[in-house]
Amino acid sequence: MKSLLPTPDLLGECPIWHAPTASLTWIDVPGHVVHRLDTATGRRLTWPVEAEPGCVALASNGVDMIVAVRNRIVRIDAESGRLTEIAVAPFDPTHHRFNDGRCDSRGRFWIGVFNELRDAPSAGLWCLERDTLRQGPQGVVLSNGIAFSPDERWLYQSDTVGKVIFRYPYDIETGTCGERQLFADLGVEDGTPDGASVDSEGRLWVALYGAGSIVALSGEGRIVERLALPAKCPTMPVFGGDDLRTLFVTTSRFKRPAGEFATTPLAGRIFTTGMAIAGLPEHLYGGRA
């Protein structure tokens, strides 16, 4: 794997590839910023936010950003940097916050929640649709790894603390989830399941935070491939490039033991590698432009 940029994030997350502009957008959670890289020119832009961003989606114009920060969801005007509030968090942000999310093909933005106390499965999913927030499935501690199967018949979700991955039957017409099913139990694996992406053949690629690797799960939830990284804490993979055969992987160095960097000095950087199988395009948020 190659390092995309020379400077690391504290905790890079939620990379999004936008094909029309050949750009990668991502967040640094404790850094309280959203980044964008024009991969053709190398130009990098940064927008600050007032609290930890949990995830980001591109607005319907492909330029502005919808960001779920700790206590609310905002739209960032890319040109001015101005933040406009869309929705307020439906939980107590002193110990819960928004986390990983992703848009479906109809422009709904599914956003997970993290119970930072880790004392109860009091978090879950919320859906932002036409700038209105509605409740989805609940009952996890740390919602992560939101992804959709190629036909969007399944929505995937990791519970990082429980080291399990769930899937829900998904109705793309109504944007509703069916009864939760256990898809994979990764309890015997090193690391914990973090962000994820699905390739065009339906395999779920999951970052194993703390294990320095990404694994591909078959449609039956079995590990069928593994990629090693030069960083111990990958956070999320996403497919990009002209043919969606380049994998971008964000990583973390936040609150890691100092001695760990002797063997993984590039922790916190974004890494890229070519893939034999293409991924799926990322969708835009379909709220009011």
mmCIF file of C-alpha atoms in Angstrom, residues 6-178:
data_model
loop_
_atom_site.group_PDB
_atom_site.id
_atom_site.type_symbol
_atom_site.label_atom_id
_atom_site.label_comp_id
_atom_site.label_asym_id
_atom_site.label_seq_id
_atom_site.Cartn_x
_atom_site.Cartn_y
_atom_site.Cartn_z
ATOM 1 C CA PRO A 6 2.632 13.093 3.740
ATOM 2 C CA THR A 7 0.726 14.475 6.740
ATOM 3 C CA PRO A 8 -1.332 12.261 9.063
ATOM 4 C CA ASP A 9 -4.723 12.802 10.630
ATOM 5 C CA LEU A 10 -5.332 12.141 14.291
ATOM 6 C CA LEU A 11 -8.250 9.884 13.391
ATOM 7 C CA GLY A 12 -9.174 9.904 9.719
ATOM 8 C CA GLU A 13 -12.619 8.528 8.899
ATOM 9 C CA CYS A 14 -15.459 8.289 6.384
ATOM 10 C CA PRO A 15 -13.642 8.730 3.041
ATOM 11 C CA ILE A 16 -15.936 9.495 0.074
ATOM 12 C CA TRP A 17 -14.866 9.330 -3.555
ATOM 13 C CA HIS A 18 -16.570 11.722 -5.991
ATOM 14 C CA ALA A 19 -15.938 10.545 -9.563
ATOM 15 C CA PRO A 20 -16.941 13.720 -11.485
ATOM 16 C CA THR A 21 -14.292 15.776 -9.666
ATOM 17 C CA ALA A 22 -11.820 12.935 -8.935
ATOM 18 C CA SER A 23 -11.812 14.100 -5.324
ATOM 19 C CA LEU A 24 -11.653 12.397 -1.956
ATOM 20 C CA THR A 25 -13.489 13.916 1.022
ATOM 21 C CA TRP A 26 -12.933 12.658 4.566
ATOM 22 C CA ILE A 27 -12.980 13.770 8.214
ATOM 23 C CA ASP A 28 -10.566 13.954 11.140
ATOM 24 C CA VAL A 29 -12.759 13.218 14.148
ATOM 25 C CA PRO A 30 -10.727 14.666 17.084
ATOM 26 C CA GLY A 31 -9.264 17.262 14.734
ATOM 27 C CA HIS A 32 -12.780 18.678 14.161
ATOM 28 C CA VAL A 33 -12.225 19.137 10.428
ATOM 29 C CA VAL A 34 -13.449 17.975 7.034
ATOM 30 C CA HIS A 35 -10.809 17.544 4.312
ATOM 31 C CA ARG A 36 -10.993 17.314 0.538
ATOM 32 C CA LEU A 37 -8.221 16.340 -1.878
ATOM 33 C CA ASP A 38 -8.333 16.956 -5.615
ATOM 34 C CA THR A 39 -6.355 13.901 -6.702
ATOM 35 C CA ALA A 40 -5.640 15.365 -10.144
ATOM 36 C CA THR A 41 -4.046 18.605 -8.925
ATOM 37 C CA GLY A 42 -3.058 17.725 -5.367
ATOM 38 C CA ARG A 43 -5.016 20.706 -4.029
ATOM 39 C CA ARG A 44 -6.270 20.140 -0.493
ATOM 40 C CA LEU A 45 -9.072 22.033 1.242
ATOM 41 C CA THR A 46 -10.117 21.960 4.902
ATOM 42 C CA TRP A 47 -13.302 23.074 6.669
ATOM 43 C CA PRO A 48 -13.447 23.293 10.486
ATOM 44 C CA VAL A 49 -16.479 22.163 12.478
ATOM 45 C CA GLU A 50 -17.291 22.933 16.102
ATOM 46 C CA ALA A 51 -17.278 19.356 17.454
ATOM 47 C CA GLU A 52 -16.320 15.827 16.481
ATOM 48 C CA PRO A 53 -17.592 14.951 12.998
ATOM 49 C CA GLY A 54 -18.905 11.396 12.902
ATOM 50 C CA CYS A 55 -19.497 11.116 9.149
ATOM 51 C CA VAL A 56 -19.880 13.169 6.007
ATOM 52 C CA ALA A 57 -21.893 12.906 2.803
ATOM 53 C CA LEU A 58 -21.784 15.033 -0.316
ATOM 54 C CA ALA A 59 -24.796 17.223 -0.990
ATOM 55 C CA SER A 60 -26.831 16.892 -4.161
ATOM 56 C CA ASN A 61 -24.670 19.488 -5.924
ATOM 57 C CA GLY A 62 -21.620 17.244 -5.391
ATOM 58 C CA VAL A 63 -19.697 20.081 -3.750
ATOM 59 C CA ASP A 64 -21.238 21.044 -0.411
ATOM 60 C CA MET A 65 -21.101 18.610 2.508
ATOM 61 C CA ILE A 66 -23.613 17.196 4.977
ATOM 62 C CA VAL A 67 -21.795 16.518 8.246
ATOM 63 C CA ALA A 68 -23.075 14.779 11.358
ATOM 64 C CA VAL A 69 -21.129 16.322 14.238
ATOM 65 C CA ARG A 70 -21.539 15.369 17.876
ATOM 66 C CA ASN A 71 -24.773 17.213 18.586
ATOM 67 C CA ARG A 72 -26.309 18.102 15.225
ATOM 68 C CA ILE A 73 -26.283 17.658 11.466
ATOM 69 C CA VAL A 74 -25.083 20.591 9.396
ATOM 70 C CA ARG A 75 -24.547 21.544 5.787
ATOM 71 C CA ILE A 76 -21.203 23.120 4.891
ATOM 72 C CA ASP A 77 -21.123 25.523 1.985
ATOM 73 C CA ALA A 78 -17.857 24.532 0.323
ATOM 74 C CA GLU A 79 -17.155 28.001 -1.044
ATOM 75 C CA SER A 80 -17.824 30.103 2.048
ATOM 76 C CA GLY A 81 -17.387 27.514 4.786
ATOM 77 C CA ARG A 82 -20.708 28.602 6.302
ATOM 78 C CA LEU A 83 -22.529 25.988 8.391
ATOM 79 C CA THR A 84 -26.310 25.681 8.262
ATOM 80 C CA GLU A 85 -28.105 23.485 10.785
ATOM 81 C CA ILE A 86 -30.328 20.748 9.353
ATOM 82 C CA ALA A 87 -31.251 18.706 12.431
ATOM 83 C CA VAL A 88 -30.492 18.502 16.160
ATOM 84 C CA ALA A 89 -29.243 15.298 17.762
ATOM 85 C CA PRO A 90 -32.128 13.257 19.273
ATOM 86 C CA PHE A 91 -29.991 12.143 22.243
ATOM 87 C CA ASP A 92 -27.872 13.594 25.059
ATOM 88 C CA PRO A 93 -24.631 14.694 23.365
ATOM 89 C CA THR A 94 -22.704 14.721 26.626
ATOM 90 C CA HIS A 95 -22.266 10.950 26.307
ATOM 91 C CA HIS A 96 -23.661 9.996 22.872
ATOM 92 C CA ARG A 97 -22.581 11.306 19.484
ATOM 93 C CA PHE A 98 -23.170 10.714 15.795
ATOM 94 C CA ASN A 99 -20.777 8.267 14.149
ATOM 95 C CA ASP A 100 -20.307 6.470 10.816
ATOM 96 C CA GLY A 101 -22.891 6.845 8.043
ATOM 97 C CA ARG A 102 -23.652 6.444 4.337
ATOM 98 C CA CYS A 103 -26.211 7.451 1.709
ATOM 99 C CA ASP A 104 -28.387 5.026 -0.235
ATOM 100 C CA SER A 105 -29.142 5.467 -3.953
ATOM 101 C CA ARG A 106 -32.294 7.506 -3.180
ATOM 102 C CA GLY A 107 -30.251 10.064 -1.265
ATOM 103 C CA ARG A 108 -31.169 9.028 2.271
ATOM 104 C CA PHE A 109 -28.310 9.540 4.734
ATOM 105 C CA TRP A 110 -28.163 6.717 7.299
ATOM 106 C CA ILE A 111 -26.171 7.786 10.365
ATOM 107 C CA GLY A 112 -25.087 5.711 13.341
ATOM 108 C CA VAL A 113 -24.690 6.731 16.982
ATOM 109 C CA PHE A 114 -21.976 5.924 19.533
ATOM 110 C CA ASN A 115 -22.669 5.528 23.259
ATOM 111 C CA GLU A 116 -19.342 6.770 24.627
ATOM 112 C CA LEU A 117 -20.119 5.384 28.090
ATOM 113 C CA ARG A 118 -20.164 1.898 26.534
ATOM 114 C CA ASP A 119 -22.489 0.823 29.316
ATOM 115 C CA ALA A 120 -25.622 -0.120 27.357
ATOM 116 C CA PRO A 121 -26.819 -0.839 23.800
ATOM 117 C CA SER A 122 -28.517 2.549 23.736
ATOM 118 C CA ALA A 123 -27.360 3.603 20.269
ATOM 119 C CA GLY A 124 -28.456 2.743 16.763
ATOM 120 C CA LEU A 125 -29.341 4.215 13.378
ATOM 121 C CA TRP A 126 -31.061 7.403 12.285
ATOM 122 C CA CYS A 127 -32.056 8.353 8.757
ATOM 123 C CA LEU A 128 -31.861 11.878 7.357
ATOM 124 C CA GLU A 129 -34.320 12.135 4.473
ATOM 125 C CA ARG A 130 -35.349 15.438 2.880
ATOM 126 C CA ASP A 131 -33.736 17.219 5.838
ATOM 127 C CA THR A 132 -35.910 15.360 8.353
ATOM 128 C CA LEU A 133 -34.385 12.962 10.862
ATOM 129 C CA ARG A 134 -36.246 9.755 11.707
ATOM 130 C CA GLN A 135 -35.363 6.822 13.912
ATOM 131 C CA GLY A 136 -34.114 3.527 12.523
ATOM 132 C CA PRO A 137 -33.081 0.296 14.254
ATOM 133 C CA GLN A 138 -31.608 0.672 17.734
ATOM 134 C CA GLY A 139 -29.851 -1.640 20.172
ATOM 135 C CA VAL A 140 -26.065 -1.339 19.720
ATOM 136 C CA VAL A 141 -23.287 0.328 21.684
ATOM 137 C CA LEU A 142 -21.169 1.735 18.860
ATOM 138 C CA SER A 143 -22.783 1.820 15.431
ATOM 139 C CA ASN A 144 -20.246 1.605 12.622
ATOM 140 C CA GLY A 145 -19.633 0.171 9.160
ATOM 141 C CA ILE A 146 -22.820 1.315 7.404
ATOM 142 C CA ALA A 147 -22.911 -0.169 3.886
ATOM 143 C CA PHE A 148 -25.385 -1.477 1.320
ATOM 144 C CA SER A 149 -25.321 -4.590 -0.833
ATOM 145 C CA PRO A 150 -25.063 -3.928 -4.604
ATOM 146 C CA ASP A 151 -28.819 -4.473 -5.067
ATOM 147 C CA GLU A 152 -29.578 -2.547 -1.839
ATOM 148 C CA ARG A 153 -31.575 -5.451 -0.461
ATOM 149 C CA TRP A 154 -29.348 -5.415 2.644
ATOM 150 C CA LEU A 155 -28.056 -2.707 4.966
ATOM 151 C CA TYR A 156 -24.938 -3.673 6.941
ATOM 152 C CA GLN A 157 -23.998 -2.328 10.361
ATOM 153 C CA SER A 158 -21.136 -3.152 12.710
ATOM 154 C CA ASP A 159 -21.346 -2.960 16.475
ATOM 155 C CA THR A 160 -17.678 -2.241 17.127
ATOM 156 C CA VAL A 161 -17.835 -2.931 20.858
ATOM 157 C CA GLY A 162 -19.624 -6.250 20.373
ATOM 158 C CA LYS A 163 -17.263 -7.251 17.508
ATOM 159 C CA VAL A 164 -20.242 -8.317 15.415
ATOM 160 C CA ILE A 165 -21.710 -7.273 12.079
ATOM 161 C CA PHE A 166 -25.458 -7.178 11.537
ATOM 162 C CA ARG A 167 -27.506 -6.904 8.394
ATOM 163 C CA TYR A 168 -31.070 -5.730 7.877
ATOM 164 C CA PRO A 169 -33.420 -6.515 4.976
ATOM 165 C CA TYR A 170 -33.723 -3.119 3.292
ATOM 166 C CA ASP A 171 -36.603 -1.698 1.277
ATOM 167 C CA ILE A 172 -35.073 0.883 -1.032
ATOM 168 C CA GLU A 173 -38.511 2.187 -2.034
ATOM 169 C CA THR A 174 -39.543 3.127 1.502
ATOM 170 C CA GLY A 175 -36.123 3.403 3.142
ATOM 171 C CA THR A 176 -37.059 1.045 5.963
ATOM 172 C CA CYS A 177 -35.193 -1.816 7.621
ATOM 173 C CA GLY A 178 -36.514 -5.256 8.465
#
